[in-house]
CSV table of N, CA and C in Angstrom, one decimal:
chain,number,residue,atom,x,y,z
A,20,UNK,N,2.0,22.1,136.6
A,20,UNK,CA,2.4,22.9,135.5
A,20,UNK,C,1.2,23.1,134.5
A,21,UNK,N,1.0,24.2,134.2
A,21,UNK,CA,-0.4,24.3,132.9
A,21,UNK,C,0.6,24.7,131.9
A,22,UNK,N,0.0,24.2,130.8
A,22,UNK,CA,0.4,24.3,129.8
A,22,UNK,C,-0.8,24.7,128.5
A,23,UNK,N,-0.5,25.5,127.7
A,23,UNK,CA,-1.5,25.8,126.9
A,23,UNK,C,-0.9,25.6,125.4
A,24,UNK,N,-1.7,25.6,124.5
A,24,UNK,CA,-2.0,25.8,123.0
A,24,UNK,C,-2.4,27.4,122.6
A,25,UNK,N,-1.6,28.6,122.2
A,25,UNK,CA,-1.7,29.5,121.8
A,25,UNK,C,-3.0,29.4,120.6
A,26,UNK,N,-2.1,28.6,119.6
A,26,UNK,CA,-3.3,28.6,118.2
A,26,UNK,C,-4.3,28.0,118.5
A,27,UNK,N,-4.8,26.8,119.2
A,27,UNK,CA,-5.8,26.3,119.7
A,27,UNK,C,-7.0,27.1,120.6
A,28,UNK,N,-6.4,28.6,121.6
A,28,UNK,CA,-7.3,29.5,122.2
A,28,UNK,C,-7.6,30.3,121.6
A,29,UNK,N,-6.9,30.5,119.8
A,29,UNK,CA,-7.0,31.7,119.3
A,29,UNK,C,-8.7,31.8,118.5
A,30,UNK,N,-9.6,32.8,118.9
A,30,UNK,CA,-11.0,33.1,118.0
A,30,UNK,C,-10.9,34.3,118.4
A,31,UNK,N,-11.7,34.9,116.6
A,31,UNK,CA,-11.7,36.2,116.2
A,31,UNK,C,-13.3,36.1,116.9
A,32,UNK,N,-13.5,37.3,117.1
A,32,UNK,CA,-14.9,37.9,117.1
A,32,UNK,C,-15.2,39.3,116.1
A,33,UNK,N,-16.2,38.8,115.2
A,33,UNK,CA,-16.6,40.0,113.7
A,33,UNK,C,-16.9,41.2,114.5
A,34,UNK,N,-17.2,41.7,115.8
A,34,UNK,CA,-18.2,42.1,116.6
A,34,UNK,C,-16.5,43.7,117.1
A,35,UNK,N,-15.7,42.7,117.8
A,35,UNK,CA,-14.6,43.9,118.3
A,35,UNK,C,-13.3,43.2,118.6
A,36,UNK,N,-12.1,43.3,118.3
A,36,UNK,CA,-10.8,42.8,119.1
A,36,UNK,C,-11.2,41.8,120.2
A,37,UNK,N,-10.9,40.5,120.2
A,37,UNK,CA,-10.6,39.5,121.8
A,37,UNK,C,-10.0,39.5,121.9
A,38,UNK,N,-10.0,39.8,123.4
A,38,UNK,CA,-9.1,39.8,124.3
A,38,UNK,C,-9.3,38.2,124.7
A,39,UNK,N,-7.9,37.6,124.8
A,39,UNK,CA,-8.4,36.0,125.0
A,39,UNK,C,-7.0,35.9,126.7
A,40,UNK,N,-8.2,35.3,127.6
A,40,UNK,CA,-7.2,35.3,128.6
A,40,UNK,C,-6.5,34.0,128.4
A,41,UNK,N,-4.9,33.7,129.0
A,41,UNK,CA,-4.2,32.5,128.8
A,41,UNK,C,-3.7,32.0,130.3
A,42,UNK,N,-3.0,33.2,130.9
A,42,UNK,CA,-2.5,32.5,132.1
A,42,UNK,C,-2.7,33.9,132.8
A,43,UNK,N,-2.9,34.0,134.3
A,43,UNK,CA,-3.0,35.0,135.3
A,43,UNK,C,-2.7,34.4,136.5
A,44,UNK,N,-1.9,35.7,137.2
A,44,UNK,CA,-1.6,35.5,138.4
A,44,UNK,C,-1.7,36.5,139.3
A,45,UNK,N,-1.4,37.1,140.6
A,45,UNK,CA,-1.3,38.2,141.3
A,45,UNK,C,-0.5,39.3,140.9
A,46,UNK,N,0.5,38.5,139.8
A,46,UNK,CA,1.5,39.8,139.1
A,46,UNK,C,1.5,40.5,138.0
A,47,UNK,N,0.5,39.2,137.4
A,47,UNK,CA,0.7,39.7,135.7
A,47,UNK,C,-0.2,39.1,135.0
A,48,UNK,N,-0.4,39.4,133.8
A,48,UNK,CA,-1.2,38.8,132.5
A,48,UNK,C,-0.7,38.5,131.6
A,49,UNK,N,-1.4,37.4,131.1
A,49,UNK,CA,-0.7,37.2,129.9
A,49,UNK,C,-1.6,36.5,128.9
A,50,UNK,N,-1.8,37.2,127.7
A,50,UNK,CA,-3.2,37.2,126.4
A,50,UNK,C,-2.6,37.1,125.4
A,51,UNK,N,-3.6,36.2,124.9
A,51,UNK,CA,-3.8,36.8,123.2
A,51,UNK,C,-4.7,38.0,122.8
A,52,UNK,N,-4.3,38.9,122.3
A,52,UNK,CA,-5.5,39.4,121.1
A,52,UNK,C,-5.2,39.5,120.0
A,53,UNK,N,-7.1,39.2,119.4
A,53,UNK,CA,-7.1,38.7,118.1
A,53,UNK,C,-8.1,39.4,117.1
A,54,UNK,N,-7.2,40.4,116.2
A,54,UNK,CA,-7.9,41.4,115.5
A,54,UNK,C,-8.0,40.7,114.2
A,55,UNK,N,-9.8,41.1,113.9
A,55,UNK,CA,-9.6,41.3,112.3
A,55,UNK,C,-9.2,42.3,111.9
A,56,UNK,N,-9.1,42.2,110.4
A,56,UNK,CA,-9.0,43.9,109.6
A,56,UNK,C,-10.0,44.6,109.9
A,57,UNK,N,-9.6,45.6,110.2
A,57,UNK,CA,-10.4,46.9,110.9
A,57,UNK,C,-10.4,46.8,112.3
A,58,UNK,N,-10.1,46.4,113.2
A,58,UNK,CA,-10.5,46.0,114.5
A,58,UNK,C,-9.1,46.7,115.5
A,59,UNK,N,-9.6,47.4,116.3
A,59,UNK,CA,-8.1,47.9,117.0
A,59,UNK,C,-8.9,47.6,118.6
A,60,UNK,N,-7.2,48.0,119.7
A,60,UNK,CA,-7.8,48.5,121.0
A,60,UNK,C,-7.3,50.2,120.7
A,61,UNK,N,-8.3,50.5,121.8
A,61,UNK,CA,-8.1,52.0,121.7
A,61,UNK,C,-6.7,52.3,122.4
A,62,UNK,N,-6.7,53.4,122.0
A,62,UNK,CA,-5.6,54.2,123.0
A,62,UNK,C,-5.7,54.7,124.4
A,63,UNK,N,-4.9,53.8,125.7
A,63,UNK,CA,-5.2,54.0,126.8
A,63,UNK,C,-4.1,54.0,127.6
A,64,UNK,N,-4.2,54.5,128.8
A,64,UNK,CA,-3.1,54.0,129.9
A,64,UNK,C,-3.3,53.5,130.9
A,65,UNK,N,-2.0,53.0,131.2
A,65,UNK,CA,-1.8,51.9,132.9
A,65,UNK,C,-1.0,52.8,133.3
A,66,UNK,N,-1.4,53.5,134.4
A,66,UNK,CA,-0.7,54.4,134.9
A,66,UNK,C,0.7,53.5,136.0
A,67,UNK,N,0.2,52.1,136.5
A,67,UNK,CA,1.3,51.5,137.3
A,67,UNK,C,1.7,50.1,136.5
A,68,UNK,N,1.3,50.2,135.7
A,68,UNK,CA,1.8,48.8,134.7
A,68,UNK,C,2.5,48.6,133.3
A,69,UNK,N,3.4,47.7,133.0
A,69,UNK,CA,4.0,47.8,131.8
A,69,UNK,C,3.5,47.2,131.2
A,70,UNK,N,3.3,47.3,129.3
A,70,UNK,CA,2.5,45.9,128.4
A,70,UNK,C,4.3,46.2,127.6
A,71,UNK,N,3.4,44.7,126.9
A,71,UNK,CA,4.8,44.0,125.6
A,71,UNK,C,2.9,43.2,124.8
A,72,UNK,N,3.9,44.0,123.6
A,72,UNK,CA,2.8,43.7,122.4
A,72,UNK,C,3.8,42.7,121.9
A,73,UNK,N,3.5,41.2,121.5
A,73,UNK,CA,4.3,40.7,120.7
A,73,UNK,C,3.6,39.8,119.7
A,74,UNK,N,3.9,40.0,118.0
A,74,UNK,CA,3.1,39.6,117.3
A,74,UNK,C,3.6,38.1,116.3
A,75,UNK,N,2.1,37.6,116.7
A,75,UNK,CA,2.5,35.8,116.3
A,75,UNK,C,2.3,35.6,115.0
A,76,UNK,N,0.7,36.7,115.1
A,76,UNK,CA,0.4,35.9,113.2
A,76,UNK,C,0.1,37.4,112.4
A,77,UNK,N,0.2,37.7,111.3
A,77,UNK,CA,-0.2,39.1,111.1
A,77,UNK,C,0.5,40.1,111.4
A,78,UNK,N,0.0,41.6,110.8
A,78,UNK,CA,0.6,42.5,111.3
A,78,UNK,C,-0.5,43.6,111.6
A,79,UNK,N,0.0,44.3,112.8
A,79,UNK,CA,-0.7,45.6,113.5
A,79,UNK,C,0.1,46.8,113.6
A,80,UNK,N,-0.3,47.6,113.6
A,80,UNK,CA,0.2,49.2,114.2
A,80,UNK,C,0.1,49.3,115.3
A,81,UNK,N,1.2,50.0,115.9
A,81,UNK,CA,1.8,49.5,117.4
A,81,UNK,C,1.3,51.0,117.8
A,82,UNK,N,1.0,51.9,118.9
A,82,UNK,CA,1.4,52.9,118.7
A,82,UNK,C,1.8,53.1,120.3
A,83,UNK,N,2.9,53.9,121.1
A,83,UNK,CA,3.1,54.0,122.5
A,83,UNK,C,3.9,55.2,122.5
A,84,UNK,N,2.8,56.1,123.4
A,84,UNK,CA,3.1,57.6,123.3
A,84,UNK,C,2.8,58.2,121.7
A,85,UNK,N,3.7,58.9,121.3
A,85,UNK,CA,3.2,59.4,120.0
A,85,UNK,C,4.0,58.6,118.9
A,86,UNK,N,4.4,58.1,119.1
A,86,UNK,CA,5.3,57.1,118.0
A,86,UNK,C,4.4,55.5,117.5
A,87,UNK,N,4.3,55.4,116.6
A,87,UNK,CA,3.7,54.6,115.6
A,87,UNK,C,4.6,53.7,114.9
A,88,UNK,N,4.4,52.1,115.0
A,88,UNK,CA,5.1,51.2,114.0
A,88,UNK,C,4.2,50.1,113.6
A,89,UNK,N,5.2,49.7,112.5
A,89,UNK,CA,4.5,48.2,112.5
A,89,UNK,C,4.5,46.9,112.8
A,90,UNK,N,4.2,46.5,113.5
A,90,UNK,CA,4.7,45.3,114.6
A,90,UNK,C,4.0,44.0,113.3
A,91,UNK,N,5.3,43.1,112.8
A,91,UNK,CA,4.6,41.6,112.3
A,91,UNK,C,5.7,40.7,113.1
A,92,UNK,N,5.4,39.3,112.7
A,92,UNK,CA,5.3,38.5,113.5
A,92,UNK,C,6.9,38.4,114.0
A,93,UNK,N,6.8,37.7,115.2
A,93,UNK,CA,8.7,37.9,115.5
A,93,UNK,C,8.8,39.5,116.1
A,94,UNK,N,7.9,40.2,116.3
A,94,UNK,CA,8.3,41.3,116.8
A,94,UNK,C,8.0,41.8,117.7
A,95,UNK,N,8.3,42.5,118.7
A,95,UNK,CA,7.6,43.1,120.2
A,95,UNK,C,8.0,44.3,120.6
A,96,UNK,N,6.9,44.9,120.7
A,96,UNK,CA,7.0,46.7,121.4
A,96,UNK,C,6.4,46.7,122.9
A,97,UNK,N,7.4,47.2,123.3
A,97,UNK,CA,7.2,47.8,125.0
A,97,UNK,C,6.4,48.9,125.0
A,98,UNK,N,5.5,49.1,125.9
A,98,UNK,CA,4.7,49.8,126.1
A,98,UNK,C,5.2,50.3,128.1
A,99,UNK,N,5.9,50.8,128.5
A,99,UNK,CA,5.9,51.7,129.7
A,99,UNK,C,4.8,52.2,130.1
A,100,UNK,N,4.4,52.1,131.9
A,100,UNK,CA,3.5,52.4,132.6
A,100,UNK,C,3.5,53.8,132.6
A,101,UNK,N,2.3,54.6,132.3
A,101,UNK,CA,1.9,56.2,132.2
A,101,UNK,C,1.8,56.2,131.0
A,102,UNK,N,2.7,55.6,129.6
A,102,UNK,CA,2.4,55.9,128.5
A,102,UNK,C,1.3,55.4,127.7
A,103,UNK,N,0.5,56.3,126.9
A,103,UNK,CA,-0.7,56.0,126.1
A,103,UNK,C,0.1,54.8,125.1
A,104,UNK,N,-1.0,53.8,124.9
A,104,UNK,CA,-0.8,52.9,123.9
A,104,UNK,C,-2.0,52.1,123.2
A,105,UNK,N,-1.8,51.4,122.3
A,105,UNK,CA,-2.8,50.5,121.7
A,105,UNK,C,-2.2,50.1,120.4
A,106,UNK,N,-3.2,49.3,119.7
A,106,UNK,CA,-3.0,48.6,118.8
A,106,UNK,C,-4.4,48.6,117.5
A,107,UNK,N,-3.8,48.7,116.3
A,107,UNK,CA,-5.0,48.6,115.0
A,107,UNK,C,-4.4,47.5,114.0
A,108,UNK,N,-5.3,47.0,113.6
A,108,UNK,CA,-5.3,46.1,112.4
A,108,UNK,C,-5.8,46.7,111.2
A,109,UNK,N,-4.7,47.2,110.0
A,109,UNK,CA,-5.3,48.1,109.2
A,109,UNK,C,-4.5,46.8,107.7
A,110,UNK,N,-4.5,45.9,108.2
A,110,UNK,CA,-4.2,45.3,107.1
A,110,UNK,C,-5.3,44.6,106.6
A,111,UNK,N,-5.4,43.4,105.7
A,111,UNK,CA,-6.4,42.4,105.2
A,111,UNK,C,-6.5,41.3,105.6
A,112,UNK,N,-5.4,40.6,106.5
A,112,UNK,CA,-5.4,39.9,107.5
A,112,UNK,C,-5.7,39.5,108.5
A,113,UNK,N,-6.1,38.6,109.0
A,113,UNK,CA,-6.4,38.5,111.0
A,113,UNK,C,-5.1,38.2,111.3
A,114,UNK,N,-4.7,39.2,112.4
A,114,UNK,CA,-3.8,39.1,113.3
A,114,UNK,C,-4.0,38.5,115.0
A,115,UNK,N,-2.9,38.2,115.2
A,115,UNK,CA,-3.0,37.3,116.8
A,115,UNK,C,-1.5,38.2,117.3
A,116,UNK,N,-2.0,38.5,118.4
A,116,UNK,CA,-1.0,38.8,119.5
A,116,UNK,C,-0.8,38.6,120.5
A,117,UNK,N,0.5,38.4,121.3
A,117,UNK,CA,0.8,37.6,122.9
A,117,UNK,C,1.0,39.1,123.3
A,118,UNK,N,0.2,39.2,124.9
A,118,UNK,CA,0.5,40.6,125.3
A,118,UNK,C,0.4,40.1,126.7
A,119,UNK,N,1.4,40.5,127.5
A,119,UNK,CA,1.6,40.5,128.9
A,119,UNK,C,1.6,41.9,129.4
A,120,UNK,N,1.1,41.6,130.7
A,120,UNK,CA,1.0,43.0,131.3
A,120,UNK,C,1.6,42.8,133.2
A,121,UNK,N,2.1,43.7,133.5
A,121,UNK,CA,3.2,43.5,134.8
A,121,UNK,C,3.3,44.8,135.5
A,122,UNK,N,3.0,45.3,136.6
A,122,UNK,CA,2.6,44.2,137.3
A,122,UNK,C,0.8,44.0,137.1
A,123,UNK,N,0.3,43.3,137.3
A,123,UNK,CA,-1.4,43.1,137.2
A,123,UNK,C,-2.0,44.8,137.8
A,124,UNK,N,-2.9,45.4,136.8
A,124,UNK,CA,-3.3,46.3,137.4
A,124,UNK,C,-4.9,46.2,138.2
């Protein structure tokens, strides 16, 4: 069984969003990322894979397809395979997020 510490893998980098790997398998991913203020991922697609943005510490702007929210902690947006998606940190905060992705692309 592996077992991890979320808050213990979590470091910012001043430089761009980490991506922090946690657990992987042949099916799936499963991360943290960890934005400062100002720090986003761009807007992209998985054309055969689903994400789940779910946020631990902080708040980010979700966005998937053309729709825009605010994801804080306790909260999680689906992101569907083909649809554009990403994430910004436009608050004053460092934010941490759990994001799985299925199947592994």
């Amino acid at each position: 069984m592996e077992i991890k510490d979320l808050k213990r893998l979590a470091r910012y980098n001043p430089e761009k969003m980490a991506k922090i790997p946690v657990f992987e398998s042949e099916r799936m991913l499963f991360d943290l990322y960890a934005l400062l203020p100002g720090q986003a991922q761009k807007v992209h697609v998985h054309e055969g894979s689903d994400k789940v943005y779910y946020a631990l510490e902080g708040e980010v702007v979700v966005q998937v397809g053309e729709e825009e929210a605010l994801l804080a902690p306790g909260m999680a947006a689906f992101a569907p395979a083909g649809e554009p998606h990403g994430v910004r940190n436009e608050s004053a905060s460092p934010a941490l997020l759990l994001v799985v992705m299925a199947p592994k692309p």
